[in-house]
Short mmCIF file of C-alpha atoms in Angstrom, two decimals:
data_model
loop_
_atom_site.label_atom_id
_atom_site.label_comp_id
_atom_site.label_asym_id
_atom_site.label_seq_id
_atom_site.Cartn_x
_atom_site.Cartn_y
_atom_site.Cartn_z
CA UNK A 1 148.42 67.70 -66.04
CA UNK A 2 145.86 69.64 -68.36
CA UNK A 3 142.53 67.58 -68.09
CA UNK A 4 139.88 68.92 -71.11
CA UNK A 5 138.72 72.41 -71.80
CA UNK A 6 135.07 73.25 -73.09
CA UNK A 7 136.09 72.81 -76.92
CA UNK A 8 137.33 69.35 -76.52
CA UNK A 9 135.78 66.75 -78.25
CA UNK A 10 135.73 64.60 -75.65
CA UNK A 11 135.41 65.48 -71.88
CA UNK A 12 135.16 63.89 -68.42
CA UNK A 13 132.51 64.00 -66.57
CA UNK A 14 131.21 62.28 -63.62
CA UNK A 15 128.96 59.36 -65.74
CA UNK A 16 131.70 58.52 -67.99
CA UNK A 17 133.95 60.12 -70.96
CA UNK A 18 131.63 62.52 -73.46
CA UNK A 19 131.39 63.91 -76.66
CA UNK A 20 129.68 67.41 -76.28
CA UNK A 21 128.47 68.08 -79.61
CA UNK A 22 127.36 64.54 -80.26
CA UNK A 23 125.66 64.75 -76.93
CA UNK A 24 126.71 60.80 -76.53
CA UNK A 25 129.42 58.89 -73.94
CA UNK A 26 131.85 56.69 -74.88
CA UNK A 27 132.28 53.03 -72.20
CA UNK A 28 129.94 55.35 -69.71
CA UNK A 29 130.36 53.66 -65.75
CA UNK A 30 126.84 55.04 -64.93
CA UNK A 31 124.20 55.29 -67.05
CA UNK A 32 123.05 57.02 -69.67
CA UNK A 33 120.48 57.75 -72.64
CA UNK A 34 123.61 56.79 -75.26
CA UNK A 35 126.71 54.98 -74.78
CA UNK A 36 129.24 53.90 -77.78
CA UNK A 37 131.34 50.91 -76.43
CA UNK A 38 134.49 50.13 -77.13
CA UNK A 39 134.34 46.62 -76.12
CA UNK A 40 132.73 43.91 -73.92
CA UNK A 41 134.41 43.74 -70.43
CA UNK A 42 132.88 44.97 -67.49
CA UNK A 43 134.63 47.83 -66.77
CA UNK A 44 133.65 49.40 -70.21
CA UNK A 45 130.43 47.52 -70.82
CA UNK A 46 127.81 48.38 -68.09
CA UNK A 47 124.24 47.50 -68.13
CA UNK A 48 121.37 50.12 -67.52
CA UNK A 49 122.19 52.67 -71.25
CA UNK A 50 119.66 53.90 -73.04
CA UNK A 51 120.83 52.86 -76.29
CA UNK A 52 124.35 50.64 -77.11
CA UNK A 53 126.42 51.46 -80.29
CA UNK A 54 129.97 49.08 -80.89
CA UNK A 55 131.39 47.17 -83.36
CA UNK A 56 129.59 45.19 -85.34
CA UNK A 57 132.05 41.59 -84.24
CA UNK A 58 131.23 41.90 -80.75
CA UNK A 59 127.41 42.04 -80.76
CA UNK A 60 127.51 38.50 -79.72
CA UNK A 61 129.82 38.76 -76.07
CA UNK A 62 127.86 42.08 -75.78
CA UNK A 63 124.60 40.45 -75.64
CA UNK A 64 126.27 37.00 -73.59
CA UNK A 65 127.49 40.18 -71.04
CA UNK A 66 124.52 42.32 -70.48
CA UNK A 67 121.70 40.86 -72.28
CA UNK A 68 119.10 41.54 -74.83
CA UNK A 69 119.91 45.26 -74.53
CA UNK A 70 118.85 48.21 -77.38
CA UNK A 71 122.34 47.78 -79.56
CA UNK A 72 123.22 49.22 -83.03
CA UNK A 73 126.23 46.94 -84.45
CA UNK A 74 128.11 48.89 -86.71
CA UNK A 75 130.74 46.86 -89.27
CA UNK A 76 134.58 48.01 -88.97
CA UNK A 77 135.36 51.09 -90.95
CA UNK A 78 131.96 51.77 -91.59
CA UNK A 79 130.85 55.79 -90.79
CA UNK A 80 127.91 57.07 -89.32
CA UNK A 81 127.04 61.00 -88.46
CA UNK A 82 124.93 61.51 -85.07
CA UNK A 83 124.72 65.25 -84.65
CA UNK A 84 127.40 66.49 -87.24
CA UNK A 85 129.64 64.01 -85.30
CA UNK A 86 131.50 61.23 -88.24
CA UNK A 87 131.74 58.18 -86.21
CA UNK A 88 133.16 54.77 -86.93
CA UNK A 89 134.66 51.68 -85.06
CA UNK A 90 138.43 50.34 -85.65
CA UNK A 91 140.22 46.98 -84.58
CA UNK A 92 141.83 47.54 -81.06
CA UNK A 93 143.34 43.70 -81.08
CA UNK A 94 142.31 43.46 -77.53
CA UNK A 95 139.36 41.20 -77.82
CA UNK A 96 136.66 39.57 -79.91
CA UNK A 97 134.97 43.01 -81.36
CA UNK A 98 136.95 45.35 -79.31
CA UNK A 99 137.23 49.00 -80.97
CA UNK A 100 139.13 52.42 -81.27
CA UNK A 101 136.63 54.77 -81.66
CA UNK A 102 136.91 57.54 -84.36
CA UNK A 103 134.96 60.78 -83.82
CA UNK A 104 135.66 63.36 -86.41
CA UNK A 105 133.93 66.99 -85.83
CA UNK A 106 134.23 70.11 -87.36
CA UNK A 107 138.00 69.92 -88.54
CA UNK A 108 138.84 67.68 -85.56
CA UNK A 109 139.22 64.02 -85.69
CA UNK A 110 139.95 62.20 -81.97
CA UNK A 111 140.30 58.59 -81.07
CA UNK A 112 139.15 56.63 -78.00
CA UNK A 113 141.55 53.78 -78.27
CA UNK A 114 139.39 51.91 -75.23
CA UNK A 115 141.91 48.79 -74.61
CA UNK A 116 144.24 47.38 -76.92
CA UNK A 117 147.37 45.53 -77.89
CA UNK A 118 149.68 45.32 -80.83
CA UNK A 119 150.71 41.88 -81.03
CA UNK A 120 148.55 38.85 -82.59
CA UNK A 121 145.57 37.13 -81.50
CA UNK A 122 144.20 34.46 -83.38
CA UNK A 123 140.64 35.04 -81.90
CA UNK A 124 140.41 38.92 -82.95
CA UNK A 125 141.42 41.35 -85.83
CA UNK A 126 144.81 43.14 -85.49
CA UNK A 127 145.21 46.64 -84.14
CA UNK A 128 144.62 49.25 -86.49
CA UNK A 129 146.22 52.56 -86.15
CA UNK A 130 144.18 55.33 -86.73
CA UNK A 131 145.65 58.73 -87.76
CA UNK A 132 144.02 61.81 -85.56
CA UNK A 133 144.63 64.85 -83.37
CA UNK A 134 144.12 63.48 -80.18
CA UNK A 135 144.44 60.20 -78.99
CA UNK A 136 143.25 58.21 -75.84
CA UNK A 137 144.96 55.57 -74.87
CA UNK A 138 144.98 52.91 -72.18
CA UNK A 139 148.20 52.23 -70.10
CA UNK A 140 147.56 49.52 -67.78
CA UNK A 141 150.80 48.28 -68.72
CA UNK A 142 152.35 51.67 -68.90
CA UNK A 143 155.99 50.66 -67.52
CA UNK A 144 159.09 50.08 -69.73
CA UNK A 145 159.33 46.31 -66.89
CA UNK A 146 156.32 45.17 -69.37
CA UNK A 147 157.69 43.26 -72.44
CA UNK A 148 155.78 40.22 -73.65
CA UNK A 149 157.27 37.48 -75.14
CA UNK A 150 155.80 35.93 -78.64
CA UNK A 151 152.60 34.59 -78.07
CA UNK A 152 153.91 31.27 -79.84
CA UNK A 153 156.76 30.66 -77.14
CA UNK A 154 153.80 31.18 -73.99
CA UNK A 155 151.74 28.78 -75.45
CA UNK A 156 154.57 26.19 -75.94
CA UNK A 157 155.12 26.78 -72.30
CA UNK A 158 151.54 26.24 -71.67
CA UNK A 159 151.66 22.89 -73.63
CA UNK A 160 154.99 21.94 -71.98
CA UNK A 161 153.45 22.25 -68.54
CA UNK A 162 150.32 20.70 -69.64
CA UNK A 163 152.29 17.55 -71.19
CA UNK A 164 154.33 17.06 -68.01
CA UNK A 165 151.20 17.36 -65.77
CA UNK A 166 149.42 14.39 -67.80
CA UNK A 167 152.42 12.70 -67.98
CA UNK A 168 152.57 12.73 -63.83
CA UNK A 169 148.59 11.86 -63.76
CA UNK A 170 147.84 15.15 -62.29
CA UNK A 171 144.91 17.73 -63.49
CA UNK A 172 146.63 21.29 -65.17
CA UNK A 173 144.09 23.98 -63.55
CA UNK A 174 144.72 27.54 -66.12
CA UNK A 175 143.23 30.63 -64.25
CA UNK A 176 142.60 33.08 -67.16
CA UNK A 177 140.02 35.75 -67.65
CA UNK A 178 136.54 34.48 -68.94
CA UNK A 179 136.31 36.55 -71.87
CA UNK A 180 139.16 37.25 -74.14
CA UNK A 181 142.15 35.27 -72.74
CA UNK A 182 140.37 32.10 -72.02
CA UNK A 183 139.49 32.03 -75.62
CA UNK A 184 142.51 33.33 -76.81
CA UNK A 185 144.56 30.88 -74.72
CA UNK A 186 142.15 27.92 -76.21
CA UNK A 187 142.86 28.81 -79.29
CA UNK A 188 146.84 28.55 -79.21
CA UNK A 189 147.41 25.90 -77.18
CA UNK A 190 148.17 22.03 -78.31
CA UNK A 191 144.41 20.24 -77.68
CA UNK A 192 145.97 16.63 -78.51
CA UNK A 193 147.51 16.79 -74.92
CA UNK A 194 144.32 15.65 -73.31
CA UNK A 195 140.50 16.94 -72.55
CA UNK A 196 139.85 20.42 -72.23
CA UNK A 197 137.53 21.23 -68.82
CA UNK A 198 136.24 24.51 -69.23
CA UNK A 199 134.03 26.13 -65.84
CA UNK A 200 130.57 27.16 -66.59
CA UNK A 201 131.47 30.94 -66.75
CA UNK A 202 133.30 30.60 -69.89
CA UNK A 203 130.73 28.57 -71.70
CA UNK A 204 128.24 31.30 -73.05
CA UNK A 205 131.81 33.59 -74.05
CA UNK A 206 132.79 30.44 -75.71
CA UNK A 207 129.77 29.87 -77.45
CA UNK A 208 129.57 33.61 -78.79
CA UNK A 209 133.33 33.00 -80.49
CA UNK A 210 132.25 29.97 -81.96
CA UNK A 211 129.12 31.79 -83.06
CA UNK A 212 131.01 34.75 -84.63
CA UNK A 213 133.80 32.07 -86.53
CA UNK A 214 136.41 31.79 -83.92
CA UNK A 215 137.91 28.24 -84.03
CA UNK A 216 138.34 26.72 -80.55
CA UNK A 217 139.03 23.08 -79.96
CA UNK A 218 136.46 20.87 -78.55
CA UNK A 219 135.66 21.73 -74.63
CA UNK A 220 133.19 20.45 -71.95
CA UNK A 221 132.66 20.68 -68.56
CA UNK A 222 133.13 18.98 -65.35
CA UNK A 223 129.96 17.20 -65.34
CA UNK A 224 130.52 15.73 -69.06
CA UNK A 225 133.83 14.38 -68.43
CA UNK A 226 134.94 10.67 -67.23
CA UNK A 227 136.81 11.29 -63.31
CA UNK A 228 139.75 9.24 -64.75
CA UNK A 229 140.13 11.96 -67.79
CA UNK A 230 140.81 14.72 -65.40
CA UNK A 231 143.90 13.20 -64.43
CA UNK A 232 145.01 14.25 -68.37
CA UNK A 233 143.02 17.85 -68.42
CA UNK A 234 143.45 21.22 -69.12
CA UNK A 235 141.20 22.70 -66.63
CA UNK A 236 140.32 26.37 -67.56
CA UNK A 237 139.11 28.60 -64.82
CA UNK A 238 138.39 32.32 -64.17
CA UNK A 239 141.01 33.88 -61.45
CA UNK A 240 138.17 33.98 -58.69
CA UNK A 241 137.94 29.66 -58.80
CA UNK A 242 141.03 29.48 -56.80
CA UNK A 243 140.50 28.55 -53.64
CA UNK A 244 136.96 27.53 -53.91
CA UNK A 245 135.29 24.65 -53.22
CA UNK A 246 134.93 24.25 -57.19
CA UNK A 247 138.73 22.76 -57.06
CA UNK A 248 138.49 19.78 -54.66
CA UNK A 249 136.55 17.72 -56.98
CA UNK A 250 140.31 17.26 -58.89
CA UNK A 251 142.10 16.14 -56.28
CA UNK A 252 146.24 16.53 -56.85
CA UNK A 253 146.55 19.28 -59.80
CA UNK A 254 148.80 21.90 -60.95
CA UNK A 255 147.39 24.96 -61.14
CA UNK A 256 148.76 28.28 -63.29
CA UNK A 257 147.37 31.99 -63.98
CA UNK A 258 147.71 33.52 -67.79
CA UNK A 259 148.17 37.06 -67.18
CA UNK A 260 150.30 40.38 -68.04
CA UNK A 261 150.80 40.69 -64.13
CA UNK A 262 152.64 37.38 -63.96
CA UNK A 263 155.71 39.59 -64.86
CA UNK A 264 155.67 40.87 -62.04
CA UNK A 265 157.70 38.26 -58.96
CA UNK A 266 155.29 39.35 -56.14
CA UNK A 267 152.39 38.80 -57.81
CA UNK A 268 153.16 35.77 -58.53
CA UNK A 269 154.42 34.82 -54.84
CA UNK A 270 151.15 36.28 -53.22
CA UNK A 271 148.84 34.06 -55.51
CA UNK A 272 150.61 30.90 -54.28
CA UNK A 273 150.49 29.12 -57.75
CA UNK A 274 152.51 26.69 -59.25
CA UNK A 275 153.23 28.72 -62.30
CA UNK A 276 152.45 32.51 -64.42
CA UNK A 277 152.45 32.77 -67.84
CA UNK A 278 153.05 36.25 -68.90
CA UNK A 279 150.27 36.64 -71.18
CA UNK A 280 148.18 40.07 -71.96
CA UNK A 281 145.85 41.45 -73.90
CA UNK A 282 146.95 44.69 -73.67
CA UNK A 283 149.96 46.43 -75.36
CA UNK A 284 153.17 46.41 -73.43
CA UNK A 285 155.49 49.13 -72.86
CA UNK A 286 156.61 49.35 -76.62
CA UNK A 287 153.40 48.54 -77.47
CA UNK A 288 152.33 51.40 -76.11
CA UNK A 289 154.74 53.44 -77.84
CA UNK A 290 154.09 52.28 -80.90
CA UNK A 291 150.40 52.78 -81.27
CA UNK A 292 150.87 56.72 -79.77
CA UNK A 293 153.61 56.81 -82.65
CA UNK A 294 151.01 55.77 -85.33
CA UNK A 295 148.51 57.98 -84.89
CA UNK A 296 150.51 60.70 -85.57
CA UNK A 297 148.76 62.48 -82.60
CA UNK A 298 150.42 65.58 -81.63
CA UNK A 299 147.84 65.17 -78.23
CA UNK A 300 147.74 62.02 -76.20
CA UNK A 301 145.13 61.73 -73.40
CA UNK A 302 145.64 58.37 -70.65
CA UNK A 303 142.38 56.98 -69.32
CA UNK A 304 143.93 54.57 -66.52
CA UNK A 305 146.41 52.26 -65.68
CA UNK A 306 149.78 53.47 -64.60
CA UNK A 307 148.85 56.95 -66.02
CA UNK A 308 151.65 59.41 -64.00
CA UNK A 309 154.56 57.70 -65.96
CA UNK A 310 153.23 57.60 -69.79
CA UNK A 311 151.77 60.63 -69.25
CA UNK A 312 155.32 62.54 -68.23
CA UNK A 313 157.33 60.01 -70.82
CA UNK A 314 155.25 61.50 -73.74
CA UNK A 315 155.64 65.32 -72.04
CA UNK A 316 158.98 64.33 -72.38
CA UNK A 317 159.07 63.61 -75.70
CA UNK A 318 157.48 67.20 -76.80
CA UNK A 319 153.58 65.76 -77.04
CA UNK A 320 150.96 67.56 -75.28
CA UNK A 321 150.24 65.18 -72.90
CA UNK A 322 147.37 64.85 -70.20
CA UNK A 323 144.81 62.04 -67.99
CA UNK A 324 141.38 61.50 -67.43
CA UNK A 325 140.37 60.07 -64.42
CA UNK A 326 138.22 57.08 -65.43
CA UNK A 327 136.72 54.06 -63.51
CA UNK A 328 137.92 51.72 -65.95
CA UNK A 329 140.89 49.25 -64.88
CA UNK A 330 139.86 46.38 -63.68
CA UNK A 331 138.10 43.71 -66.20
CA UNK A 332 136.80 41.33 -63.47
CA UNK A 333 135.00 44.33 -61.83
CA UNK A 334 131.50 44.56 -62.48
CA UNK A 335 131.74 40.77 -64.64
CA UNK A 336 129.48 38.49 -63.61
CA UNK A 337 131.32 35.55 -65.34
CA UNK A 338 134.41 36.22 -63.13
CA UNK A 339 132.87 35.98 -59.88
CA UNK A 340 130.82 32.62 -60.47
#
């Protein structure tokens, strides 16, 4: 599995993915004097960088994730040249102001795709494919089990067990991510059915959408609402409420997790919950395929996820194919919103 050779554009080392003549790192994991981020979760995003450069959408969650930091927001499309390196940010579709970075250099033009998905999102622009050399990609969902359904159909199923759970006087408790699927959920979903109860980790995210344009239906939390409302809520919670002491203030209640992994049976048994929703924002298996297809990249590179299979499907398929070993993977690590 070739790793990177000293003419790479981009190469591993131990603080993070980086670009050799631009002397910069892209979604470093420990710090450095410049990082260009792809997007906002904490696995990419980490606090203690010199100086922050991403896409110009998501200076808002940046700043609701690690503070007042030194950022440069740079508009989609838009190029910049640090060092005889052409850089510029392109939709990924993961998340409000996620990016594929473009970094074009002497004759060479790579891609850091950071996360991303193909499908729609009402709360973020569409994937963009990019046309270069090499490309990065992601592949936590790097399995041909991973096919999502339309995102319509989920969030009729959402509503559906929503309706039924208000209909029975019991509180509908969502688990979802703080930033990027709460909102994205919030966004699709029916908001006639009853209150929405948001927990204070998803207010500041929620603010920042609202802030950048994102319509999301009127939310409030615990505190603000009448006891006898619950009964009729949509309670939206990161995945680290359940089991806490957060939950017994709404007594009998249904509670539900919004994730890619609910495809998977087991993990579904070993969280206990009522019901998944197979939701993700990250491309599925033809997903995946698709947005390696686009680029036209005759190279592909896979940061994390399950690597060992994409990598030897696109080996099989006559592409020079390869890893890097990254510390990216897990969004709730390092996120202070999912742990409240």
């Amino acid at each position: 599995m070739p790793i990177s050779d000293d003419n790479d554009l981009v190469v591993a080392r131990p603080q993070g993915l980086y670009c050799p003549p631009g002397d910069f790192y892209i979604d470093p994991w420990r710090p450095v004097s410049h990082a260009l981020i792809t997007h906002a979760h904490g696995d990419h995003l980490r606090p203690g960088h010199g100086h922050y450069l991403a896409a110009a959408p998501g200076a808002g969650v940046l700043r609701a994730r690690v503070g007042d930091v030194p950022l440069q927001a740079l508009p989609y499309g838009e190029r910049i040249t640090h060092r005889g390196v052409t850089v510029s940010f392109h939709p990924a579709g993961h998340v409000l102001g996620s990016a594929q970075i473009r970094l074009e250099h002497a004759g060479r033009t790579w891609v850091v795709s950071g996360d991303y998905k193909t499908g729609p999102d009402p709360t973020c622009p569409p994937f963009e494919p990019v046309r270069c050399d090499t490309f990065i990609t992601e592949s936590t969902f790097g399995l041909p089990v991973f096919r999502w359904k339309p995102q319509q159909a989920v969030f009729a199923e959402i509503d559906a067990w929503w309706r039924a759970n208000a209909a029975a006087g019991r509180t509908s408790v969502l688990y979802a991510y703080s930033f990027g699927k709460a909102q994205r959920v919030l966004a699709g979903i029916d908001p006639s059915t009853g209150p929405i109860v948001v927990h204070g980790a998803m207010t500041a995210l929620n603010d920042a959408y609202r802030q950048a344009g994102v319509a999301l239906p009127p939310t409030r939390l615990v505190s603000e609402t009448d006891p006898a409302d619950l009964k009729r809520a949509l309670v939206m919670a990161p995945p680290s409420a359940q089991g806490s002491p957060w939950l017994k203030r709404f007594g009998d209640f249904s509670d539900a997790f919004a994730s890619g992994w609910m495809q998977l049976r087991g993990t579904r048994r070993r969280r206990g919950l009522d019901r998944g929703f197979v939701l993700s924002d990250h491309a599925d298996w033809p997903g995946l395929l698709e947005a390696v297809a686009a680029t036209g990249a005759p190279r592909v590179i896979v940061t994390h996820g399950y690597v060992d299979p994409l990598v030897r499907y696109f080996a099989e398929q006559g592409l020079d194919a390869g890893a890097f070993r990254t510390e990216y993977g897990d969004e709730a690590a390092g996120d202070p919103e999912a742990a409240a």
